[in-house]
Backbone as a ProteinNet text record, in pm:
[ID]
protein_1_A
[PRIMARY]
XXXXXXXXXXXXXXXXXXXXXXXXXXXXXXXXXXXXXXXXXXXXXXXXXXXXXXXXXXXXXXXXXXXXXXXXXXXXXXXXXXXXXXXXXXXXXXXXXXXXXXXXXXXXXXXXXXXXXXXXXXXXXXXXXXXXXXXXXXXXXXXXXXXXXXXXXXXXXXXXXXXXXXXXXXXXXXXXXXXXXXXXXXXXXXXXXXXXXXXXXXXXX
[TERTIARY]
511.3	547.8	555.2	615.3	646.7	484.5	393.1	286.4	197.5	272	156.9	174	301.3	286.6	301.2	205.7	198.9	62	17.3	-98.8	-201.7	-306.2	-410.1	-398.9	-389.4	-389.6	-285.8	-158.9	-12.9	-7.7	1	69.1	197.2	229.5	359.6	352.3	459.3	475.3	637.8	641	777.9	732.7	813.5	878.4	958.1	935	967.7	989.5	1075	1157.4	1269.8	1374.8	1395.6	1396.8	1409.6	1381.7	1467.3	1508.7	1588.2	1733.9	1762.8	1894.7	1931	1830.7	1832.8	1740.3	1833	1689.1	1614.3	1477.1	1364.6	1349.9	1402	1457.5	1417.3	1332.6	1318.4	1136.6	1083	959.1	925.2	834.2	736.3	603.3	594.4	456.1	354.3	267	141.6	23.4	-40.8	-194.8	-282.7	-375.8	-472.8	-618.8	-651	-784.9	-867.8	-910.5	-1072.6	-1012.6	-1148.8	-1163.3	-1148.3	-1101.2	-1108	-1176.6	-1292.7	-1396.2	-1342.3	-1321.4	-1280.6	-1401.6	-1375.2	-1483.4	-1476.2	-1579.7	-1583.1	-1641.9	-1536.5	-1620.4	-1577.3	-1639.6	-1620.2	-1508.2	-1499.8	-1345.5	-1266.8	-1110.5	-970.2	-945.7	-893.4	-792.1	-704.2	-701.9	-577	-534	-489.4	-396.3	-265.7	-276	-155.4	-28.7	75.6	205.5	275.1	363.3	442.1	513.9	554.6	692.2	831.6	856.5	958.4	907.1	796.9	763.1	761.4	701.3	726.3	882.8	943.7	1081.2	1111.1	1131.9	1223.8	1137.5	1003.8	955.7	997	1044.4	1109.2	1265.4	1286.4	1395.8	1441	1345.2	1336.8	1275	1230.8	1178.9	1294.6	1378.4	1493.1	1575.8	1583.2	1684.8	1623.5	1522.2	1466.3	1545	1558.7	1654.3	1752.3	1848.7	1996.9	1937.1	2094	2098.8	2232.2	2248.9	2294.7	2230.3	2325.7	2209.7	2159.3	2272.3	2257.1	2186.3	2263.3	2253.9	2169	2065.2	1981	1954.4	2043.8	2017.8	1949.9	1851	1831.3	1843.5	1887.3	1828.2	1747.8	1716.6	1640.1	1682.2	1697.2	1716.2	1619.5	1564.8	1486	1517.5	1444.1	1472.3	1414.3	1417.8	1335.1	1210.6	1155	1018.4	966.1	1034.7	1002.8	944	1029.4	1043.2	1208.3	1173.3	1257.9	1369.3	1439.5	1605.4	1681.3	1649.5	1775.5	1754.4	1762.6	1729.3	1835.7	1899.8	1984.4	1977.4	2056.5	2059.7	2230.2	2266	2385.5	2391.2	2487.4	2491.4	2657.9	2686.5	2799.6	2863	2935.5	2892.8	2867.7	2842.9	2804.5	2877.7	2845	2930.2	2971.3	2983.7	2990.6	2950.2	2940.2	2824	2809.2	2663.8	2643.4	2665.4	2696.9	2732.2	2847.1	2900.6	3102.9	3181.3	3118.7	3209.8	3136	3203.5	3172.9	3064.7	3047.7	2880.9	2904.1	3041.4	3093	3133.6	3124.7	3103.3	3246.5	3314.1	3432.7	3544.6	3657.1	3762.5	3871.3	3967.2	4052.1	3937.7	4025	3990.6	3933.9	3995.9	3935.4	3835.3	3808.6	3723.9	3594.5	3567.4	3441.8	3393.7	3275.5	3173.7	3248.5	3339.5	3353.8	3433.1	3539.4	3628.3	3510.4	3423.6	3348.7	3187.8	3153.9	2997.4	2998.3	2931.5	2877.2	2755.6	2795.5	2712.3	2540.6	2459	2352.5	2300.5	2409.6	2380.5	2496.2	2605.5	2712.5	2566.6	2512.3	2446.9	2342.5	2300.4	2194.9	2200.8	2322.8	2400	2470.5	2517	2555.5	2440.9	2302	2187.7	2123.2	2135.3	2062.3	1996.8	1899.2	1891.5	1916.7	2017	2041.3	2190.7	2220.3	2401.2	2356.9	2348.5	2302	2208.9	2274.4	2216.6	2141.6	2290.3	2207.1	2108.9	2066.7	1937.7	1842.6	1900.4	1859.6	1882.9	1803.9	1847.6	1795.2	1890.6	1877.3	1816.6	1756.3	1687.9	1791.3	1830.2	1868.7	1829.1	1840.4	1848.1	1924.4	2061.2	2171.5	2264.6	2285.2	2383.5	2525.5	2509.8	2618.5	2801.9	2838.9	2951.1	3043.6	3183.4	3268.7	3268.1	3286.7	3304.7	3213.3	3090.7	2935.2	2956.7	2984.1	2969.2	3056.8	3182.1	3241.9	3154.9	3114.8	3025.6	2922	2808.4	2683.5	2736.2	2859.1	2917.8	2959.9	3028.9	3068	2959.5	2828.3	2755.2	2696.4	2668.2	2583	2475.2	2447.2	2283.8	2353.4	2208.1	2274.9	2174.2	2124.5	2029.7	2057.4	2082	2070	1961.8	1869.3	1762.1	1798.4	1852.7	1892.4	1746.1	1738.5	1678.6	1722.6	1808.7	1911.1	2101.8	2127.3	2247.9	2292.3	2316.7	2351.1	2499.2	2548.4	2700.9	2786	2687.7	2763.8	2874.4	2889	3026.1	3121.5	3139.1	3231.9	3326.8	3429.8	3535.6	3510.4	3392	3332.6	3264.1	3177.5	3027.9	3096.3	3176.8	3213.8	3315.9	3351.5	3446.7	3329.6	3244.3	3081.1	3083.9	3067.3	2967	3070.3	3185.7	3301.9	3303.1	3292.5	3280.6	3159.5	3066.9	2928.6	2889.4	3003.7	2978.3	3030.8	3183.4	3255.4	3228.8	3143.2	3075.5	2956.1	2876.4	2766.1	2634.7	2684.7	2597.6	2504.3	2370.5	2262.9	2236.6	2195.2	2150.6	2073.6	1962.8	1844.4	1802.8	1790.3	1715.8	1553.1	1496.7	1366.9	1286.5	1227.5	1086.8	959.9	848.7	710.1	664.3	536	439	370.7	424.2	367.1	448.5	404.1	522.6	543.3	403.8	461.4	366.4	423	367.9	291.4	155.5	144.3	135.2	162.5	119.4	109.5	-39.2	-119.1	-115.5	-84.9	-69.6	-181.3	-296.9	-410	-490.2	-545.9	-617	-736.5	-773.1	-908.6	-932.9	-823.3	-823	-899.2
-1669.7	-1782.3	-1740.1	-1618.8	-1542.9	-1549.4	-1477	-1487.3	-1585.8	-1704.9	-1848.9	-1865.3	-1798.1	-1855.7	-1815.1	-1690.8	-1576.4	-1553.1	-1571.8	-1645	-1519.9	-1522.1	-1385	-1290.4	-1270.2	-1187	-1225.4	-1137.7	-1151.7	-1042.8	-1028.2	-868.7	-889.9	-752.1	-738	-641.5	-652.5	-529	-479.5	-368.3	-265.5	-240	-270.7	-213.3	-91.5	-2.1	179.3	206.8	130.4	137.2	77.2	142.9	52	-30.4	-169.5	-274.4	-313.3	-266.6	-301.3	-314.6	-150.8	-125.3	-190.3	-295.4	-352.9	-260.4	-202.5	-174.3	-245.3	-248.9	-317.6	-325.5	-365.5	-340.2	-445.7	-538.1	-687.3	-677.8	-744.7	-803.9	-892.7	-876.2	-1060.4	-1056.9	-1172.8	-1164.1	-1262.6	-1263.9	-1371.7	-1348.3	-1496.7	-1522	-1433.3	-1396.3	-1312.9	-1388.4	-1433.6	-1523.3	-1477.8	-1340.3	-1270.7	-1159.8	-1098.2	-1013.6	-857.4	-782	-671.3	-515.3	-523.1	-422.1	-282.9	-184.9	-77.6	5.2	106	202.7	298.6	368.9	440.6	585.3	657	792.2	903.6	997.3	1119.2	1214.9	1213.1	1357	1278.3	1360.7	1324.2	1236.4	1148.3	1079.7	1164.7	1138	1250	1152	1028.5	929.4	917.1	954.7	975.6	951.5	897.8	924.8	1054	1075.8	1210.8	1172.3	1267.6	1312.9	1164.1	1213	1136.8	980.2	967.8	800	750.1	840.3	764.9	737.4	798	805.1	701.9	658.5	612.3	445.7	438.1	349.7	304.9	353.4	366.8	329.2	329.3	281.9	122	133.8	7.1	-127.2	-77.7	-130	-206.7	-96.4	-130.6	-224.9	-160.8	-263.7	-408.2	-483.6	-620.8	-645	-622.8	-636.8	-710	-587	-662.4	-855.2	-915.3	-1049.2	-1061.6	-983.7	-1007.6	-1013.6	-1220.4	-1283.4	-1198.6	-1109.6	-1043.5	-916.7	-809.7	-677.6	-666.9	-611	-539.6	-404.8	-325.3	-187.9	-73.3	-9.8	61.9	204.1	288.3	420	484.5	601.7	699.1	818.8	864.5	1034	1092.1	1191.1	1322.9	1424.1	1489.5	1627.3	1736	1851.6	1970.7	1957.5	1914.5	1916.9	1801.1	1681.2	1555.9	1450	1469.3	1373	1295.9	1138	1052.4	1063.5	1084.3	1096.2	986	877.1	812.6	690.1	569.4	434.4	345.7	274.1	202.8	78.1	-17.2	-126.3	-157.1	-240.5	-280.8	-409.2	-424.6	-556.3	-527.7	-647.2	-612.3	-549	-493.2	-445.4	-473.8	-413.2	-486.1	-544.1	-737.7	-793	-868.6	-887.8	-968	-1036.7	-1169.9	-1246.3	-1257.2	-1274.8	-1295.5	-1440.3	-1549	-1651.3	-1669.7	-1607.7	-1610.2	-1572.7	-1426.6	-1326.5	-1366.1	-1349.3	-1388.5	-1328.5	-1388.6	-1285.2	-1333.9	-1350.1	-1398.9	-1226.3	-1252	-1134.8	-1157.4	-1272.5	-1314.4	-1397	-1383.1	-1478.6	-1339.3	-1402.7	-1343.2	-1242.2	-1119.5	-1021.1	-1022.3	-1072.4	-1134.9	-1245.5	-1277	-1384.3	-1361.6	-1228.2	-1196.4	-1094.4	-1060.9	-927.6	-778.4	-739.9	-633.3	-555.9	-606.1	-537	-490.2	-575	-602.1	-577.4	-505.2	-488.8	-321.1	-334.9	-138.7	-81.3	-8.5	28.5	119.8	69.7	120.6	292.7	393.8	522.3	551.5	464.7	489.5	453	335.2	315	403.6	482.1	578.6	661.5	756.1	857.6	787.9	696.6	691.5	593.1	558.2	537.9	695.2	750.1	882	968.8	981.9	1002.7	1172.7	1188.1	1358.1	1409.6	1461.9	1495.6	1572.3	1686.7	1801.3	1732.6	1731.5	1634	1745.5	1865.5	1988.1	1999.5	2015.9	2072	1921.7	1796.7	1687.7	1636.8	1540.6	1458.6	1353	1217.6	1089.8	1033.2	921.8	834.2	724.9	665.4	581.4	485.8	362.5	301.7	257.6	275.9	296.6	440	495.1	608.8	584.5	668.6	629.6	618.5	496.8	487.6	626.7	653.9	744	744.8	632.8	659.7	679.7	603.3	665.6	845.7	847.5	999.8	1114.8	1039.1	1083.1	1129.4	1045	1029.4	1127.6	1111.3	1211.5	1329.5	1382.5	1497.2	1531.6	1464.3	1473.6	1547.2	1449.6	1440.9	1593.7	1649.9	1778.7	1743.9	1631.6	1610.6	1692.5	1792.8	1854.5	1826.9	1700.2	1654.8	1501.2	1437	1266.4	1230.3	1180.6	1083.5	983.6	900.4	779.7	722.3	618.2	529.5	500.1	443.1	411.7	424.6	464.5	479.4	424.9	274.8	184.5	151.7	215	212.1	308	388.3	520.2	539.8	453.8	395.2	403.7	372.3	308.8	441.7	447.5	502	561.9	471	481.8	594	592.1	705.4	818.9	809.7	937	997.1	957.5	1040.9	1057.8	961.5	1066.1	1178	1196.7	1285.8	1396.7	1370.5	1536	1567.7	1480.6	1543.4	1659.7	1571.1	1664.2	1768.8	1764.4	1875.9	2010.1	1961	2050.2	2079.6	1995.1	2020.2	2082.1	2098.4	2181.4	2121.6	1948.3	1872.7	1839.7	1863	1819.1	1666	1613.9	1539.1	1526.9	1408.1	1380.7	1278.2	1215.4	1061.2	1063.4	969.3	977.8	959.6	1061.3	1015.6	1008.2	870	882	796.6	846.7	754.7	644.2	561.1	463.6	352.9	242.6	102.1	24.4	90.5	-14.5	-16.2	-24.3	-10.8	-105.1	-153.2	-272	-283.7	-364	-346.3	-473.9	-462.2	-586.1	-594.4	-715.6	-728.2	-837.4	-776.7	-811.2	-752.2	-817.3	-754.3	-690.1	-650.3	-653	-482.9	-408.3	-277.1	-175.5
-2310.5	-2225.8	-2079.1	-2083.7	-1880.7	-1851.1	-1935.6	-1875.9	-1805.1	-1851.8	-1842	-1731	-1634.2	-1520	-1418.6	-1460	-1326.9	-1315.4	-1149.3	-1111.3	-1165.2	-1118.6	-1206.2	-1040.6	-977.2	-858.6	-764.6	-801.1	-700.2	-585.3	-528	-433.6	-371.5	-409.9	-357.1	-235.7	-145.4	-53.3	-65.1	-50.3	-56.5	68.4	167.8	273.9	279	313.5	317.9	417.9	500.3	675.4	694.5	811.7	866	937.4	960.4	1025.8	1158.2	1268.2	1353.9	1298.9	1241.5	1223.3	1076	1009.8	875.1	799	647.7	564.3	516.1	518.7	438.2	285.4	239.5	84.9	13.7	74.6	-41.5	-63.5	-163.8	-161.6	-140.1	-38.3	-65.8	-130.3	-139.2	-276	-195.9	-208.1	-172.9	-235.4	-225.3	-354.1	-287.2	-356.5	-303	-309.2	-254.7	-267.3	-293.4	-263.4	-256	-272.2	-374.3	-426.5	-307.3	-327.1	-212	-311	-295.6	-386.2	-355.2	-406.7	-373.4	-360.6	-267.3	-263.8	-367.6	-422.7	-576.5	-510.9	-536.5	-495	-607.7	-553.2	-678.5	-682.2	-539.9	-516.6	-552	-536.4	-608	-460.7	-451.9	-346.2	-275.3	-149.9	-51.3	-5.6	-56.4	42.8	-83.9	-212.9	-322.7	-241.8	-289.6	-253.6	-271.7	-180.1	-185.6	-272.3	-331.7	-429.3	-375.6	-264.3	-166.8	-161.5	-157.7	-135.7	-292.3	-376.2	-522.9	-583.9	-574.3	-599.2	-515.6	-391.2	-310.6	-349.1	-351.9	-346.5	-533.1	-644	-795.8	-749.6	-659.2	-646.6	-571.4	-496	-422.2	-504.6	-594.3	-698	-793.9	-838.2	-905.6	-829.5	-725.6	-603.2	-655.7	-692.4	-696	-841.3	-920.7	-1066.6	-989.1	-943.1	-896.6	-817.4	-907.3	-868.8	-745.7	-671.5	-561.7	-438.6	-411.3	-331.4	-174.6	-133.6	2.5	11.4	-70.3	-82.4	-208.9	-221.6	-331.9	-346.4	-369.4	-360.6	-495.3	-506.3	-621.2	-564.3	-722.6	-678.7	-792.5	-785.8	-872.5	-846	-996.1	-986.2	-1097.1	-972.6	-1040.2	-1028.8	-1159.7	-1198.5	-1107.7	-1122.9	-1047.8	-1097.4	-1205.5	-1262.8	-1205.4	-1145.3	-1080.7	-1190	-1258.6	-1383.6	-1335.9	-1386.8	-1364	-1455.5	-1451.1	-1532.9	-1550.3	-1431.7	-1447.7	-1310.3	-1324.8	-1311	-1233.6	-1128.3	-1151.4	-1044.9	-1031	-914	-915	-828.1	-815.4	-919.5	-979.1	-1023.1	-1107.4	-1201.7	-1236.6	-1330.7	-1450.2	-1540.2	-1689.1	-1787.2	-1916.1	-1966.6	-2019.4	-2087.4	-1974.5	-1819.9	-1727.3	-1691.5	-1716.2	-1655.7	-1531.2	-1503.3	-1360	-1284.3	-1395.4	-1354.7	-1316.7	-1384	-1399.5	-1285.5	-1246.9	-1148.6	-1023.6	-894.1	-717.4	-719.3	-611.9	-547.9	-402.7	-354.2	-243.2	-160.1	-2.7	34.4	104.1	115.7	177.8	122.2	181.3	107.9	69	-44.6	-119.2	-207.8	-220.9	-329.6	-396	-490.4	-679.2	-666.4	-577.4	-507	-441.6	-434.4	-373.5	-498.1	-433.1	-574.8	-581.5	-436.7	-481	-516.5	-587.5	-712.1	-880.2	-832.4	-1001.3	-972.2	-877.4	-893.2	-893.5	-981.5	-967.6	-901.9	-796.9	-716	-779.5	-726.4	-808.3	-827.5	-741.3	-723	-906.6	-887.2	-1013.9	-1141	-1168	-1279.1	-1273.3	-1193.5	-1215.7	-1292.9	-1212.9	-1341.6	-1488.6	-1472.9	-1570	-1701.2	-1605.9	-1733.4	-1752.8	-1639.6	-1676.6	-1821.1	-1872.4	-2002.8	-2032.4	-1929.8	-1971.8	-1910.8	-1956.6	-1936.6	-1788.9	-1813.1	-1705.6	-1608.6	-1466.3	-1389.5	-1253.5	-1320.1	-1164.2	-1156.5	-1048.4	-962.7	-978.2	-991.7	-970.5	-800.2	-795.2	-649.1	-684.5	-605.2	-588.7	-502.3	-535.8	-406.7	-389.5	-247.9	-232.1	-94.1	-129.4	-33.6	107.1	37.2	144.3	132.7	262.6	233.7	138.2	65.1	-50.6	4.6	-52.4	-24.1	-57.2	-43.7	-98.8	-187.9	-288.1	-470.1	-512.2	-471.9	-556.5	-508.3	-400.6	-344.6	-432.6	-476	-603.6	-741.3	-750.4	-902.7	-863.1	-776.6	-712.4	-724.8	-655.7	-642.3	-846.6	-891.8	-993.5	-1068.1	-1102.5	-1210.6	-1178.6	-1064.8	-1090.5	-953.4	-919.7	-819.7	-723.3	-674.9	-547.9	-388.1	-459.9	-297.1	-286.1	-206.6	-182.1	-74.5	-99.2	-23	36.6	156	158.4	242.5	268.7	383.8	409.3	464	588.2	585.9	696.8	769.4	778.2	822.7	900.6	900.9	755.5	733.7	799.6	856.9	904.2	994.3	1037	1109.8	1065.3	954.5	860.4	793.1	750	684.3	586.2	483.5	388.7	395	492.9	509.3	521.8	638.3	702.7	617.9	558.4	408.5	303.1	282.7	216.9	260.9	386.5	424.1	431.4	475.7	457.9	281.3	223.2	61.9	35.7	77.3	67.7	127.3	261.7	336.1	260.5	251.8	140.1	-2.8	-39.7	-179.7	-172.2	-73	-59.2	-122.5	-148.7	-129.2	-32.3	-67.2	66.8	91.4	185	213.4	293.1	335	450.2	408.3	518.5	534.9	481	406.2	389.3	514.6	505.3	629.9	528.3	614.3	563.8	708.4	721.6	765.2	732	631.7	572.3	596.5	622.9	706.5	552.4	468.9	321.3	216.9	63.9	-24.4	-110.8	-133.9	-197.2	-317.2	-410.6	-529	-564	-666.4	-722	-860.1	-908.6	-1065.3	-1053.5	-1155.7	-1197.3	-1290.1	-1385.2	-1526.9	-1479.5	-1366.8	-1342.1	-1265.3	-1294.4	-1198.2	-1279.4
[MASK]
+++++++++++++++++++++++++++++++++++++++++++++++++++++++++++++++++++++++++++++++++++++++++++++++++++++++++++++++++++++++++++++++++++++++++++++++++++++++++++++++++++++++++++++++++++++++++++++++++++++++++++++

């Protein structure tokens, strides 16, 4: 039935920047009218994604799951072999409906999302399909709050990827970042040269 009504040539773009102090974190999609023929050659491709853009771009990915209407955040954690471990987005937790609980960013307490949403760096580790998390690192979209920074620190990852800062102001970050300092947790912002990722769902590749 999902299939009947998804057109035969969609594209998406992942945005892999930030945007004037905003991260680029959402997709837009548009019809593709004409065919775009690829060139066919014999050597291997040298335009592949890095290590760093597949991951971060596996995460931004996830970020589109979460049903929160403002913030969409995903992450990804890989292993040293650069095998995927572990999956997550923000949303709320199991057995919660998403109809039921706020998705209000204001008001009283118990009244907004965030007593009751789990941050998507927490569901990473804790979907992770492996106990032993050392010598792993995370991709993220936003620099991790303090409690995810709890959990990161906890689980064993000893690298964090973010794309953007923008919280760094905040009480939040800057008690991140003295944990990690003192934990001998690394961190670094993703860099790439690429403004964005497309991807086409079509039977015809």
């Amino acid at each position: 039935m999902l299939r009947q009504g998804i057109p035969q040539k969609i594209r998406f773009l992942f945005q892999v920047r930030e945007c004037r102090g905003k991260t680029c974190v959402s997709a837009r999609h548009k019809g593709v009218s004409e065919e775009q023929p690829e060139s066919m050659g014999t050597g291997k491709r040298t335009d592949c994604l890095s290590w760093d853009e597949y991951f971060m771009a596996v995460a931004l990915l996830s970020g589109q799951r979460s049903k929160d209407p403002n913030t969409r955040v995903g992450a990804c954690v890989a292993d040293s072999g650069n095998k995927i471990v572990g999956v997550g987005y923000n949303g709320f937790p199991w057995g919660c409906s998403d109809d039921e609980l706020p998705w209000n960013r204001e008001g009283d307490y118990l009244d907004t999302k965030y007593p009751y949403v789990c941050h998507a760096e927490l569901n990473a580790v804790l979907n992770a399909t492996s106990r032993d998390l050392s010598a792993c690192r995370i991709y993220v979209a936003l620099f991790p709050c303090n409690e995810c920074t709890k959990v990161i620190i906890q689980s064993g990852i000893g690298e964090i990827i973010f794309l953007s800062d923008k919280y760094k102001h905040t009480d939040s970050v800057k008690a991140s970042k003295i944990m990690l300092e003192k934990s001998g947790v690394l961190y670094r912002q993703f860099k790439t040269e690429r403004d964005a990722i497309r991807l086409t769902f079509r039977d015809d590749l």
